[in-house]
Coordinates of C-alpha atoms in Angstrom, one line a residue:
M18 CA -16.8 5.3 16.7
N19 CA -14.4 8.2 16.0
F20 CA -11.4 8.2 13.7
D21 CA -8.9 7.2 16.4
E22 CA -11.1 4.2 17.2
L23 CA -11.3 3.3 13.6
L24 CA -7.5 3.2 13.5
A25 CA -7.1 1.3 16.8
A26 CA -9.5 -1.5 15.9
P27 CA -8.0 -4.4 13.9
Q28 CA -8.0 -3.4 10.3
F29 CA -10.4 -5.1 7.8
S30 CA -12.6 -6.0 10.8
L31 CA -15.7 -3.9 10.2
P32 CA -18.7 -5.6 8.6
Q33 CA -19.8 -3.5 5.6
A34 CA -23.1 -2.5 7.2
D35 CA -21.2 -1.1 10.2
K36 CA -18.6 0.6 8.0
D37 CA -21.4 2.3 5.9
R38 CA -22.7 3.8 9.1
V39 CA -19.5 4.7 10.9
L40 CA -17.4 5.8 7.9
G41 CA -20.5 7.6 6.5
A42 CA -20.5 9.8 9.7
Q43 CA -16.8 10.5 9.4
L44 CA -17.1 11.5 5.8
R45 CA -20.2 13.7 6.5
E46 CA -18.1 15.7 9.0
L47 CA -15.2 16.0 6.5
T48 CA -17.6 17.2 3.8
E49 CA -18.8 20.0 6.0
R50 CA -15.2 20.9 7.0
H51 CA -14.1 21.2 3.4
R52 CA -17.2 23.0 2.3
S53 CA -16.4 25.6 5.0
A54 CA -12.7 25.9 4.3
C55 CA -12.3 25.4 0.5
A56 CA -14.2 27.7 -1.8
D57 CA -13.8 25.7 -5.0
Y58 CA -14.9 22.5 -3.2
R59 CA -18.0 24.4 -1.8
K60 CA -18.9 25.5 -5.4
I61 CA -18.9 21.9 -6.6
V62 CA -20.9 20.5 -3.7
D63 CA -23.5 23.3 -3.8
L64 CA -24.0 23.4 -7.5
I65 CA -23.3 19.9 -8.8
F66 CA -24.5 17.9 -5.8
A67 CA -27.2 20.4 -4.7
G68 CA -25.6 21.3 -1.5
G69 CA -28.1 19.8 0.9
R70 CA -27.6 16.2 -0.1
Q71 CA -28.1 13.8 2.8
I72 CA -25.0 11.8 3.6
E73 CA -25.6 8.5 5.4
T74 CA -23.1 6.2 3.7
P75 CA -19.9 6.6 1.8
A76 CA -21.9 6.3 -1.5
D77 CA -23.8 9.5 -0.6
V78 CA -20.6 11.7 -0.3
P79 CA -20.0 14.2 -3.1
F80 CA -16.9 13.3 -5.1
L81 CA -14.2 15.1 -7.1
P82 CA -12.6 13.7 -10.2
V83 CA -9.0 12.9 -9.2
S84 CA -7.8 14.9 -12.3
L85 CA -9.1 18.1 -10.7
F86 CA -6.0 18.2 -8.4
K87 CA -3.9 18.6 -11.5
T88 CA -5.5 21.9 -12.5
R89 CA -6.7 23.4 -9.2
T90 CA -5.2 24.5 -5.9
L91 CA -7.5 22.7 -3.5
R92 CA -6.7 23.0 0.1
S93 CA -8.7 23.5 3.3
I94 CA -5.9 25.2 5.4
P95 CA -4.1 28.5 5.1
E96 CA -0.8 28.5 3.2
S97 CA 1.0 29.1 6.5
E98 CA -0.1 25.6 7.8
V99 CA 1.2 23.7 4.8
F100 CA 3.7 21.2 6.1
K101 CA 4.3 19.2 3.0
I102 CA 3.4 19.3 -0.7
M103 CA 3.1 16.0 -2.6
H104 CA 3.0 15.6 -6.4
S105 CA 1.7 12.7 -8.4
S106 CA 4.1 10.8 -10.7
G107 CA 2.4 11.5 -14.0
T108 CA 3.9 10.4 -17.3
T109 CA 6.0 12.8 -19.3
G110 CA 3.9 15.8 -20.4
Q111 CA 1.3 15.4 -17.8
V112 CA 0.6 18.1 -15.1
P113 CA 1.0 16.4 -11.7
S114 CA -1.5 16.7 -8.9
R115 CA -0.5 18.9 -6.0
I116 CA -1.6 17.7 -2.6
F117 CA -1.2 20.0 0.5
L118 CA -0.7 18.4 3.9
D119 CA -0.7 19.9 7.3
R120 CA 1.0 18.1 10.2
E121 CA -2.1 16.4 11.5
T122 CA -3.0 14.9 8.1
A123 CA 0.5 13.7 7.6
R124 CA 0.4 12.1 11.1
R125 CA -2.9 10.4 10.4
Q126 CA -1.5 9.0 7.1
T127 CA 1.6 7.6 8.9
L128 CA -0.5 5.9 11.6
A129 CA -2.9 4.5 9.1
L130 CA -0.2 3.0 6.9
S131 CA 1.4 1.4 10.0
R132 CA -1.9 -0.2 11.1
I133 CA -2.4 -1.7 7.6
M134 CA 1.1 -3.0 7.1
T135 CA 1.2 -4.8 10.4
H136 CA -1.1 -7.4 8.8
V137 CA 1.7 -8.6 6.6
L138 CA 4.9 -7.5 8.4
G139 CA 4.0 -8.1 12.0
G140 CA 5.2 -5.8 14.7
R141 CA 9.0 -5.8 14.2
R142 CA 11.1 -3.9 11.7
L143 CA 12.8 -6.1 9.1
P144 CA 16.0 -5.7 7.1
M145 CA 14.9 -4.0 4.0
I146 CA 15.7 -4.0 0.3
L147 CA 14.4 -0.9 -1.5
V148 CA 14.1 -1.3 -5.3
E149 CA 15.0 2.4 -5.7
S150 CA 18.0 4.7 -5.7
D151 CA 18.8 6.7 -2.6
G152 CA 18.5 9.9 -4.5
I153 CA 14.7 9.8 -4.9
V154 CA 13.9 11.5 -1.6
K155 CA 16.0 14.7 -1.6
D156 CA 13.4 17.4 -1.1
R157 CA 11.3 16.4 2.0
R158 CA 8.9 19.3 1.5
Q159 CA 8.0 18.6 -2.1
F160 CA 8.2 15.1 -3.5
N161 CA 6.3 12.8 -5.9
A162 CA 4.2 9.7 -5.4
R163 CA 7.2 7.4 -5.6
A164 CA 9.1 9.3 -3.0
A165 CA 6.1 9.5 -0.8
G166 CA 5.5 5.8 -1.0
L167 CA 9.2 5.1 -0.3
L168 CA 9.3 7.3 2.7
G169 CA 6.1 5.8 4.0
M170 CA 7.5 2.3 3.8
L171 CA 11.0 3.1 5.2
T172 CA 9.8 3.1 8.7
F173 CA 8.9 -0.6 8.5
G174 CA 12.5 -1.6 7.7
R175 CA 16.0 -1.4 9.1
Q176 CA 19.5 -1.7 7.6
H177 CA 18.1 -0.4 4.3
F178 CA 19.7 -1.4 1.1
Y179 CA 19.0 0.7 -2.0
A180 CA 19.3 -1.8 -4.8
L181 CA 19.4 0.6 -7.7
D182 CA 21.9 3.3 -8.7
D183 CA 20.9 6.7 -10.1
D184 CA 20.5 5.1 -13.6
A185 CA 18.2 2.4 -12.2
R186 CA 20.8 -0.4 -12.6
L187 CA 20.6 -3.2 -10.0
S188 CA 23.7 -3.8 -7.8
V189 CA 23.8 -7.6 -7.9
D190 CA 26.9 -7.6 -5.7
G191 CA 25.2 -5.4 -3.1
L192 CA 22.1 -7.6 -3.2
R193 CA 24.2 -10.7 -2.6
E194 CA 26.0 -9.0 0.3
F195 CA 22.6 -8.1 1.9
L196 CA 21.3 -11.6 1.5
E197 CA 24.5 -13.1 3.1
R198 CA 23.8 -11.0 6.2
H199 CA 20.0 -11.1 6.3
G200 CA 18.7 -13.8 3.9
Q201 CA 18.3 -16.5 6.5
E202 CA 15.6 -14.6 8.4
P203 CA 12.5 -12.7 7.2
F204 CA 13.4 -9.5 5.3
L205 CA 11.3 -6.9 3.5
I206 CA 11.4 -5.9 -0.2
F207 CA 9.6 -2.8 -1.4
G208 CA 9.3 -1.1 -4.8
F209 CA 7.0 0.0 -7.5
T210 CA 5.8 -2.8 -9.6
Y211 CA 7.4 -2.0 -12.9
L212 CA 10.8 -1.3 -11.3
V213 CA 10.5 -4.6 -9.2
W214 CA 9.9 -6.5 -12.4
Q215 CA 12.1 -4.8 -15.0
R216 CA 15.0 -3.6 -12.9
F217 CA 15.1 -6.3 -10.2
F218 CA 13.4 -9.6 -11.2
E219 CA 14.5 -9.7 -14.8
V220 CA 18.1 -9.2 -13.7
I221 CA 18.1 -11.8 -10.9
A222 CA 15.8 -14.5 -12.5
P223 CA 18.7 -16.3 -14.3
L224 CA 21.1 -16.0 -11.3
L225 CA 19.4 -18.5 -8.9
I226 CA 19.2 -16.0 -6.1
D227 CA 17.2 -17.2 -3.1
L228 CA 14.5 -14.8 -1.8
S229 CA 12.4 -17.4 -0.1
N230 CA 12.5 -15.6 3.3
G231 CA 11.5 -12.3 1.7
I232 CA 8.2 -10.4 1.9
L233 CA 7.6 -8.3 -1.2
V234 CA 5.3 -5.3 -1.0
H235 CA 4.7 -3.5 -4.3
S236 CA 2.3 -1.2 -6.1
G237 CA 1.5 0.7 -9.3
G238 CA 2.9 0.6 -12.8
W239 CA 1.0 -2.4 -14.1
K240 CA 0.5 -0.9 -17.6
K241 CA 4.1 -1.6 -18.7
L242 CA 3.9 -5.2 -17.5
V243 CA 0.5 -5.9 -19.1
E244 CA 2.1 -4.9 -22.4
Q245 CA 4.5 -7.8 -21.7
A246 CA 1.7 -10.2 -20.9
V247 CA 2.6 -10.1 -17.2
D248 CA -0.5 -9.9 -14.9
N249 CA -0.7 -10.3 -11.1
G250 CA -0.8 -14.1 -11.3
E251 CA 2.1 -14.3 -13.7
F252 CA 4.1 -11.9 -11.6
R253 CA 3.6 -14.1 -8.5
R254 CA 4.3 -17.4 -10.4
R255 CA 7.5 -16.2 -12.0
F256 CA 8.9 -14.9 -8.7
R257 CA 8.0 -18.1 -6.9
E258 CA 9.6 -20.3 -9.5
A259 CA 12.8 -18.2 -10.0
T260 CA 13.5 -17.1 -6.5
G261 CA 11.4 -19.0 -4.1
L262 CA 9.6 -15.8 -3.0
K263 CA 6.0 -16.6 -2.0
R264 CA 4.8 -13.8 0.3
I265 CA 3.9 -11.1 -2.2
Y266 CA 1.5 -8.3 -1.5
N267 CA 0.3 -5.7 -4.1
F268 CA -1.6 -2.7 -2.9
Y269 CA -3.7 0.0 -4.6
G270 CA -3.3 3.6 -3.6
M271 CA -2.6 7.1 -4.9
V272 CA -0.9 10.3 -3.9
E273 CA -4.3 12.0 -3.6
Q274 CA -5.1 9.7 -0.7
V275 CA -1.8 8.7 0.7
G276 CA -2.1 6.4 3.7
S277 CA -5.4 4.9 2.5
V278 CA -3.8 1.7 1.1
Y279 CA -6.0 -1.1 -0.3
L280 CA -3.9 -4.2 0.5
E281 CA -4.0 -7.5 -1.3
G282 CA -5.2 -10.5 0.7
D283 CA -4.0 -14.1 0.4
D284 CA -6.8 -14.6 -2.2
G285 CA -5.2 -12.0 -4.5
L286 CA -8.0 -9.4 -4.0
L287 CA -7.7 -5.9 -2.6
Y288 CA -9.4 -4.9 0.6
A289 CA -10.3 -1.5 2.2
P290 CA -9.2 -0.8 5.7
N291 CA -11.7 0.4 8.3
F292 CA -11.2 4.1 7.6
A293 CA -11.6 3.8 3.8
D294 CA -14.0 2.3 1.2
V295 CA -14.5 1.8 -2.5
I296 CA -17.6 2.3 -4.6
I297 CA -18.0 1.2 -8.2
R298 CA -19.9 3.6 -10.5
D299 CA -21.2 3.4 -14.0
P300 CA -18.8 5.4 -16.2
L301 CA -21.7 7.1 -18.1
T302 CA -24.4 7.6 -15.5
L303 CA -22.2 7.6 -12.3
E304 CA -24.8 5.5 -10.6
V305 CA -23.6 3.0 -8.0
L306 CA -23.1 -0.5 -9.5
P307 CA -23.8 -3.8 -7.7
V308 CA -21.3 -6.5 -6.8
G309 CA -19.9 -8.2 -9.9
E310 CA -20.3 -5.3 -12.4
P311 CA -17.2 -3.4 -13.5
G312 CA -17.1 0.4 -13.5
L313 CA -15.2 3.5 -12.3
I314 CA -13.6 3.3 -8.9
Q315 CA -14.5 5.9 -6.3
V316 CA -12.3 5.9 -3.2
C317 CA -13.3 7.3 0.2
S318 CA -11.1 8.0 3.1
A319 CA -11.4 9.6 6.6
L320 CA -7.8 10.7 6.5
P321 CA -7.6 14.1 4.6
L322 CA -8.1 17.1 6.8
S323 CA -6.0 19.6 4.9
Y324 CA -7.5 19.2 1.5
P325 CA -10.8 17.9 0.1
G326 CA -9.6 14.5 -1.0
H327 CA -11.9 12.4 1.2
S328 CA -14.1 11.2 -1.8
L329 CA -12.5 10.9 -5.2
L330 CA -13.6 9.5 -8.5
T331 CA -10.6 7.8 -10.1
E332 CA -9.7 7.1 -13.7
D333 CA -9.4 3.4 -12.9
L334 CA -11.9 0.6 -13.7
G335 CA -12.6 -2.0 -11.0
I336 CA -15.0 -4.7 -9.9
I337 CA -16.2 -5.7 -6.4
H338 CA -16.1 -9.5 -6.1
H339 CA -17.7 -10.1 -2.7
V340 CA -18.6 -8.4 0.6
D341 CA -18.0 -9.7 4.1
N342 CA -16.8 -13.1 2.9
P343 CA -15.7 -14.9 6.1
Q344 CA -13.4 -17.3 4.1
S345 CA -11.2 -14.4 3.1
G346 CA -10.2 -13.5 6.7
R347 CA -11.2 -9.9 6.0
L348 CA -14.5 -8.1 6.2
G349 CA -15.8 -5.4 3.8
K350 CA -15.5 -5.2 0.1
A351 CA -13.0 -7.3 -1.9
F352 CA -12.2 -5.8 -5.3
S353 CA -9.7 -5.8 -8.1
V354 CA -8.5 -3.1 -10.5
I355 CA -9.0 -4.1 -14.2
G356 CA -7.5 -1.1 -16.0
R357 CA -7.8 2.5 -16.9
I358 CA -10.9 4.0 -18.5
P359 CA -10.5 5.6 -22.0
R360 CA -9.9 9.3 -21.6
A361 CA -12.8 10.3 -23.8
E362 CA -15.3 8.5 -21.6
L363 CA -14.2 10.3 -18.4
R364 CA -13.7 13.8 -19.9
G365 CA -17.4 14.7 -19.7
C366 CA -17.6 14.4 -15.9
S367 CA -14.3 16.2 -15.4
D368 CA -15.2 19.1 -17.7
V369 CA -18.5 19.7 -16.0
L370 CA -16.9 19.8 -12.5
A371 CA -14.0 22.0 -13.8
A372 CA -16.4 24.4 -15.3
T373 CA -18.3 24.7 -12.0
V374 CA -15.2 26.1 -10.3
G375 CA -14.4 28.5 -13.1
G376 CA -12.3 26.3 -15.4

């Protein structure tokens, strides 16, 4: 099964044993591609992972710490083929990641996202509320994770309504007008989690605004909500009680692997699509951990051709709850994200890899 066949098949349909074999082969090819085309990546693979490592499953694939993209220019294409540069949305003072896309990688990302989102949106474009301002996507060649996520989701909607002004204030009148036109049929809401909560929900909660026909897709920014004692369950409950909105889907993803979205199921757990996978590793030994044990999240994806981002060790902690559970309606691994690892614990791995490429 090649990449196009992975995309064409119904997503979340591969049993884990089949995914290990099929995706392992895809990732093996990508590893060789990036070893040949990216000198820094080749140094890491050859020195840290002993170069000749046998790759049979995603867990065998050499990985980079995601933070390396903040300090290194990592690309597997000549500069003349760079179609788009994406930046992570780091907090103030952080150096953002820089991700270099060629046209084919960008195309694969778009197709992949479309295949995933049809699971919750169906095949038709819906009227869409964007919990953003329309000024966020001005430079189409260089933009950050929020802008990339917004552009990726725009294609699933029509008659777009940007709910926030440039100062992130909600236009309640504009929202009411949108709902008068479209609120009696299904409509889509998209935004980043902290904006959806702080700039959207907290404003409309007292106003008895009916969102019961809506489908909310959101991602990222849980830290600020956790500080307010708002977890995923509370988020869902409060929306349901205040607005009637029940169809709410969180997803896990990052600018370093745009398109590889881990979408929430009806059970509240996250699932990997056919062309991606998650592995949980011990933060100290980096050994693969079994189901039920929390550790560092490694994400693997068959999408990135233009940069060596096909296997990344994140700074997030997660846990795999079950594998191939037929009751969930989705095959593969079901997992949740449980927070960020303390910086001191991750620094050792990142420093070793950075030193390998001359840091």
